[in-house]
Coordinates of C-alpha atoms in Angstrom, one line a residue:
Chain N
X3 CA 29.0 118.0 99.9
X4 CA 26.4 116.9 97.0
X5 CA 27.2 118.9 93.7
X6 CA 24.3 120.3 91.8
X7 CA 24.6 117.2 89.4
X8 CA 24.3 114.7 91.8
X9 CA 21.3 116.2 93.3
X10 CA 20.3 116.4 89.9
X11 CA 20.1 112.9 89.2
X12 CA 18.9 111.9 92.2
X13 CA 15.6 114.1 91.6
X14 CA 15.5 112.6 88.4
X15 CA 11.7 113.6 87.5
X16 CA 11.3 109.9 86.3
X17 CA 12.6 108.3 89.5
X18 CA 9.4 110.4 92.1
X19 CA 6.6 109.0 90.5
X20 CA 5.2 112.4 89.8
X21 CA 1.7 112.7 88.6
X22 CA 0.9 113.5 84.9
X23 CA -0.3 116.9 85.3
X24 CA 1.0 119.7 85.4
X25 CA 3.6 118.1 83.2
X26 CA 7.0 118.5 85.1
X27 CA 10.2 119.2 82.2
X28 CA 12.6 119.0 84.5
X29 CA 13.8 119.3 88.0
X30 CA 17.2 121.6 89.1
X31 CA 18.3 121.7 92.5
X32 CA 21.4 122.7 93.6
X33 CA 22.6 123.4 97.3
X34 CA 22.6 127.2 98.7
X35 CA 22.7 129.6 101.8
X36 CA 19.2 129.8 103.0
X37 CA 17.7 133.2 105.2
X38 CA 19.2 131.7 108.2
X39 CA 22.6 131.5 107.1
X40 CA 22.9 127.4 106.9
X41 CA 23.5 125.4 103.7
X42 CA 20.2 123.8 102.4
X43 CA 18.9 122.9 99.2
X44 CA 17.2 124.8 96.5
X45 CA 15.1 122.8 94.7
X46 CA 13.5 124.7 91.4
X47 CA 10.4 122.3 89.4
X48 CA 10.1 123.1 85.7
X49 CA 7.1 123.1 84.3
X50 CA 5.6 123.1 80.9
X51 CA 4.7 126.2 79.3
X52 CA 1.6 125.1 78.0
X53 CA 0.4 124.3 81.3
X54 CA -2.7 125.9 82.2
X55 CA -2.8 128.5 85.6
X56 CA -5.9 126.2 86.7
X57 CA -3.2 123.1 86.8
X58 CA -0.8 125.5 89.1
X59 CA -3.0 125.6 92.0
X60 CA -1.4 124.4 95.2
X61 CA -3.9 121.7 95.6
X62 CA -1.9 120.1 92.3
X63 CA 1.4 121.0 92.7
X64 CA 1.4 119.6 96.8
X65 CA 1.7 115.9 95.2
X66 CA 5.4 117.3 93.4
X67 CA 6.2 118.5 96.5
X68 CA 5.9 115.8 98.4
X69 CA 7.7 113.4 97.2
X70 CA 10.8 115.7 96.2
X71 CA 10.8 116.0 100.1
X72 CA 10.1 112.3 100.5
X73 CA 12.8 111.2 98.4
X74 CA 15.0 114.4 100.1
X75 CA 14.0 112.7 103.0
X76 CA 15.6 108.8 102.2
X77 CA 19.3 110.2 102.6
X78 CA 20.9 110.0 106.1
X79 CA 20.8 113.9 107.6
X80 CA 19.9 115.2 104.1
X81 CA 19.3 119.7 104.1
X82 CA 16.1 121.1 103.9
X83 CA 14.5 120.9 100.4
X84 CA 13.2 124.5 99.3
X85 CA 10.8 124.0 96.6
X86 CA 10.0 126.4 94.3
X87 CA 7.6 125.8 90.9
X88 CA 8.1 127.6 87.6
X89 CA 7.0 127.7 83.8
X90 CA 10.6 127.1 82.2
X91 CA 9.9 130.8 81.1
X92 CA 9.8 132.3 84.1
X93 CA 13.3 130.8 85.1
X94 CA 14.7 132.3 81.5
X95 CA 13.5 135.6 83.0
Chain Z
X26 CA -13.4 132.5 104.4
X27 CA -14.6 135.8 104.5
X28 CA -13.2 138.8 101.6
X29 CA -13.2 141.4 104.1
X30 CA -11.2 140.9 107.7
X31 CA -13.2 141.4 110.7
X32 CA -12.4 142.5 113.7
X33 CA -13.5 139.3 116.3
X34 CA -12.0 137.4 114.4
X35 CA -9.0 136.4 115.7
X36 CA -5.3 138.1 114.1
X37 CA -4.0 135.1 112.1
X38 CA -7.7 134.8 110.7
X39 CA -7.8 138.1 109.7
X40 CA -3.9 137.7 108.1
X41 CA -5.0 134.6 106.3
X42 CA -8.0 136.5 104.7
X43 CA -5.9 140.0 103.7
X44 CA -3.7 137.4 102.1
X45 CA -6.3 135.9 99.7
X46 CA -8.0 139.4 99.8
X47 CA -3.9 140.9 97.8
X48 CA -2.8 138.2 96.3
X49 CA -5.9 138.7 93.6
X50 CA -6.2 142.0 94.1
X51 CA -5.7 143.0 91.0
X52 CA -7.4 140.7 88.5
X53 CA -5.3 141.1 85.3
X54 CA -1.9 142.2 86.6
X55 CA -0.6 141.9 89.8
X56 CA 1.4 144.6 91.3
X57 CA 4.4 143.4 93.2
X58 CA 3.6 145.3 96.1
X59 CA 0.3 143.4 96.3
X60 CA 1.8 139.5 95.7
X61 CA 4.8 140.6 98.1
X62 CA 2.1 142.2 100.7
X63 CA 0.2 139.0 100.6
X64 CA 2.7 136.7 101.1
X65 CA 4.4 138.5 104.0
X66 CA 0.4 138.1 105.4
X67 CA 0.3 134.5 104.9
X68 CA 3.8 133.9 106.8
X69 CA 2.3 136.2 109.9
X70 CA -0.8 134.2 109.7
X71 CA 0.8 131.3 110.7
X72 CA 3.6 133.1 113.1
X73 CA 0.8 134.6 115.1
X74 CA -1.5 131.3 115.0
X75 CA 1.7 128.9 116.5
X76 CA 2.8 131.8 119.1
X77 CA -0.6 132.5 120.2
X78 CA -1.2 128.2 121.2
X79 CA 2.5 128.0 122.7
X80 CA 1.5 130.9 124.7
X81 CA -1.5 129.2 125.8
X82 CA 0.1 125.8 126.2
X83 CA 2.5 127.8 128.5
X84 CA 0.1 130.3 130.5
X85 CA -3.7 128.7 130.1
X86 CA -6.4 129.9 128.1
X87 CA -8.6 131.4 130.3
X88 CA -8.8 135.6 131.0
X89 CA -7.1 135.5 134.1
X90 CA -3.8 134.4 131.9
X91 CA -4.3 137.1 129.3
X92 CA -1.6 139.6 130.7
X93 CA 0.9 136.4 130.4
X94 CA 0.1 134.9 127.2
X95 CA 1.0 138.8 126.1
X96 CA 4.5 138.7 128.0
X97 CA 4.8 135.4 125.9
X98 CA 4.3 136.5 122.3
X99 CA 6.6 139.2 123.0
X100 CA 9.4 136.9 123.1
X101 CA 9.3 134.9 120.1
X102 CA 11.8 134.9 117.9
X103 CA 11.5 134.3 114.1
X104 CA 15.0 132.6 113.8
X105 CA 14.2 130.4 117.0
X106 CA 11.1 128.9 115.7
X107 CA 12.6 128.7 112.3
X108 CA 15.2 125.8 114.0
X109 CA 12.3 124.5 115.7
X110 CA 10.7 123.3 112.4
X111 CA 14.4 121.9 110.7
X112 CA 14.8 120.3 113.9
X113 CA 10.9 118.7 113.9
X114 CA 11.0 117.8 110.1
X115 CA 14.4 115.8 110.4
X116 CA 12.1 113.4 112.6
X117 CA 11.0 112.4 116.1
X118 CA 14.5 110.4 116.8
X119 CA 16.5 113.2 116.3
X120 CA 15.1 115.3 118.6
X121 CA 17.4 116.2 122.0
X122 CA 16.2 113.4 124.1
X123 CA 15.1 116.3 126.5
X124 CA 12.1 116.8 124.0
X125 CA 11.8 113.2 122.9
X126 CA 11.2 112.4 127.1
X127 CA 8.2 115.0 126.6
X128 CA 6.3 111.9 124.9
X129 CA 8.0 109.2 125.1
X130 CA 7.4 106.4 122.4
X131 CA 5.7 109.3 120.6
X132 CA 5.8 109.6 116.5
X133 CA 5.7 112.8 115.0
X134 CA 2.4 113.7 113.9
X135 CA 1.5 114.3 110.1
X136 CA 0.1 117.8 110.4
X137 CA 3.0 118.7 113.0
X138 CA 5.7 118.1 110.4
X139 CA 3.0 119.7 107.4
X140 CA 3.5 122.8 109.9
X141 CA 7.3 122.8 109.8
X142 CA 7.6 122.4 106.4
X143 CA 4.7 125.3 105.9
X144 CA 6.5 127.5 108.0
X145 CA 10.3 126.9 107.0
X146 CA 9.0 127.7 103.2
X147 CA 7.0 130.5 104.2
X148 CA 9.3 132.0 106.0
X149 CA 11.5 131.9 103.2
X150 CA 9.3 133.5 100.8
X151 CA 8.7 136.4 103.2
X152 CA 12.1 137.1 103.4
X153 CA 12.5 136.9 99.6
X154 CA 9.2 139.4 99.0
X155 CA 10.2 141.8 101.7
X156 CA 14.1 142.1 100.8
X157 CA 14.5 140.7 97.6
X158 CA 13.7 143.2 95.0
X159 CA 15.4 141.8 92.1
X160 CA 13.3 139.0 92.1
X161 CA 9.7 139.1 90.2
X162 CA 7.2 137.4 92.5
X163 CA 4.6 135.9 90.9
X164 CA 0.8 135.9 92.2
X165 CA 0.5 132.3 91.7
X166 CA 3.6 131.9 94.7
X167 CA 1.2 134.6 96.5
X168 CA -2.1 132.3 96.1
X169 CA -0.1 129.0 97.1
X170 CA 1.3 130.7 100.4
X171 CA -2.1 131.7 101.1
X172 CA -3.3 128.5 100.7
X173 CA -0.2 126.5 102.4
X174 CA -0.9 128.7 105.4
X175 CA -5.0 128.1 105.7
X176 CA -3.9 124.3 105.3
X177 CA -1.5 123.9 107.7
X178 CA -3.4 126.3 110.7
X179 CA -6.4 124.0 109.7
X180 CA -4.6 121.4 110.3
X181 CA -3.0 121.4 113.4
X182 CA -4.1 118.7 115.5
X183 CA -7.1 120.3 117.3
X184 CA -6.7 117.8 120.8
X185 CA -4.2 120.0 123.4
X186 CA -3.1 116.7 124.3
X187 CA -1.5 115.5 120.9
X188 CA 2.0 114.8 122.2
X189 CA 4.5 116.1 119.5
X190 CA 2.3 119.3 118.7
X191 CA 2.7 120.1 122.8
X192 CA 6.4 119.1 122.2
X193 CA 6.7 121.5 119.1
X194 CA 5.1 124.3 120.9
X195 CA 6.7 124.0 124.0
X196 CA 10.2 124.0 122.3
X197 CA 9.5 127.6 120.1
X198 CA 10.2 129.5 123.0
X199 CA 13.5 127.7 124.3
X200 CA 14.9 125.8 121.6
X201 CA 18.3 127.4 121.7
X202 CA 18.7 126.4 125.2
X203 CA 17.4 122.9 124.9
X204 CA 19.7 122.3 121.8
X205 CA 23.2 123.5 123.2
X206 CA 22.6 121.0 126.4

């Protein structure tokens, strides 16, 4: 099994090729029990606080989540990326 | 998209539009009971769009088939469909070759895996904004489902003959068969 740290580095925000904005600060993912009961991963993208709402839309946060899943996607039988976007606030919350 | 549902419209339309219609209901501060409504809306849209063309792929389209496509809906189950999309998004190789002889030398199409992934997350967030209340949902997670579910029913290959969205439908209702074998 992949620790949280592994995963870590391997969604290293500087290895996807994300796109400048909305700035991503960091990315956490760390494997977990999905709603069916099977062992996927969770995959949480931190974004700057200063970011505007009008930057959060789906339309500009689609490009993140594509290639998390792309690069999820390069590992022989990898889980099921669950991505999830939030203002580093939100996840001190 | 219209702001208020109508009635002839069909029911996933009419989900996809109460969805955009709570999820900015309330202009300045969202009430969780609106952003969790709205998501659960957006997850139904798409649950009621995908039953209602695998129970036409199964019984026909015309009036004569109504009564049947209705026995069909019936007997969908969440879960089931749920495996459907992890099996579809792992790719077209690693299918059951039961499926994969459905099309053979087919690829799996864009907007057919865009669906799987729209529906694994979105079934996901349902479960966490009708069970989970510990967790604050935000109305921004309420605007993207909305919007993830618009996408990918707009999306879904629109010719009845594309050969992996026929496959994916046509699997919903017996995937749990077809995978044991």
């Amino acid at each position: 099994m992949v620790s949280a740290s592994e995963w870590r580095r391997f969604l290293a925000p500087n290895l996807l090729e994300l796109p400048r904005k909305p700035r991503v600060v960091d990315i956490i993912a760390r494997p977990f029990i999905d709603h069916l009961g099977e062992e996927e991963l969770l995959v949480y993208v931190v974004l700057d606080d200063r970011a505007p709402e009008s930057d959060l839309t789906w339309n500009r946060l689609r490009p993140i989540y594509d290639r998390i899943h792309a690069r999820v996607r390069t590992l022989d039988d990898p889980p099921y990326p669950y991505v999830e976007f939030r203002r580093r606030s939100e996840l001190e919350e | 998209m219209t702001a208020t549902p109508t009635r002839s419209r069909p029911l996933y339309a009419q989900l996809l539009d109460q969805a955009q219609l709570l999820a900015t209901l309330e202009p300045r501060r969202p009430l969780q009971a609106s952003v969790r409504r709205s998501i659960s809306a957006s997850y139904y849209a798409v649950f009621h769009f995908l039953v209602g063309e695998a129970a036409r792929l199964q019984a026909g389209r015309g009036r004569g088939s109504a009564a049947h496509r209705e026995l069909l809906i019936r007997c969908f189950k969440h879960g089931e469909m749920a495996e459907v999309a992890k099996a579809f998004q792992r790719g077209w190789s690693r299918l059951p070759p039961s499926v994969q002889r459905l099309a053979p030398d087919a690829a799996l199409h864009q907007d057919v895996l865009g669906m799987a992934d729209a529906f694994l997350d979105l079934q996901r967030q349902r479960h966490v904004a009708d069970y989970d209340s510990t967790t604050r949902v935000l109305r921004r997670s309420a605007e993207a489902c909305a919007k993830r579910a618009a996408t990918a029913i707009a999306n879904w290959p629109s010719d009845v003959r594309e050969p992996s969205a026929r496959a994916y439908l046509a699997c919903l209702l017996c995937w749990q068969r077809v995978a044991a074998r």
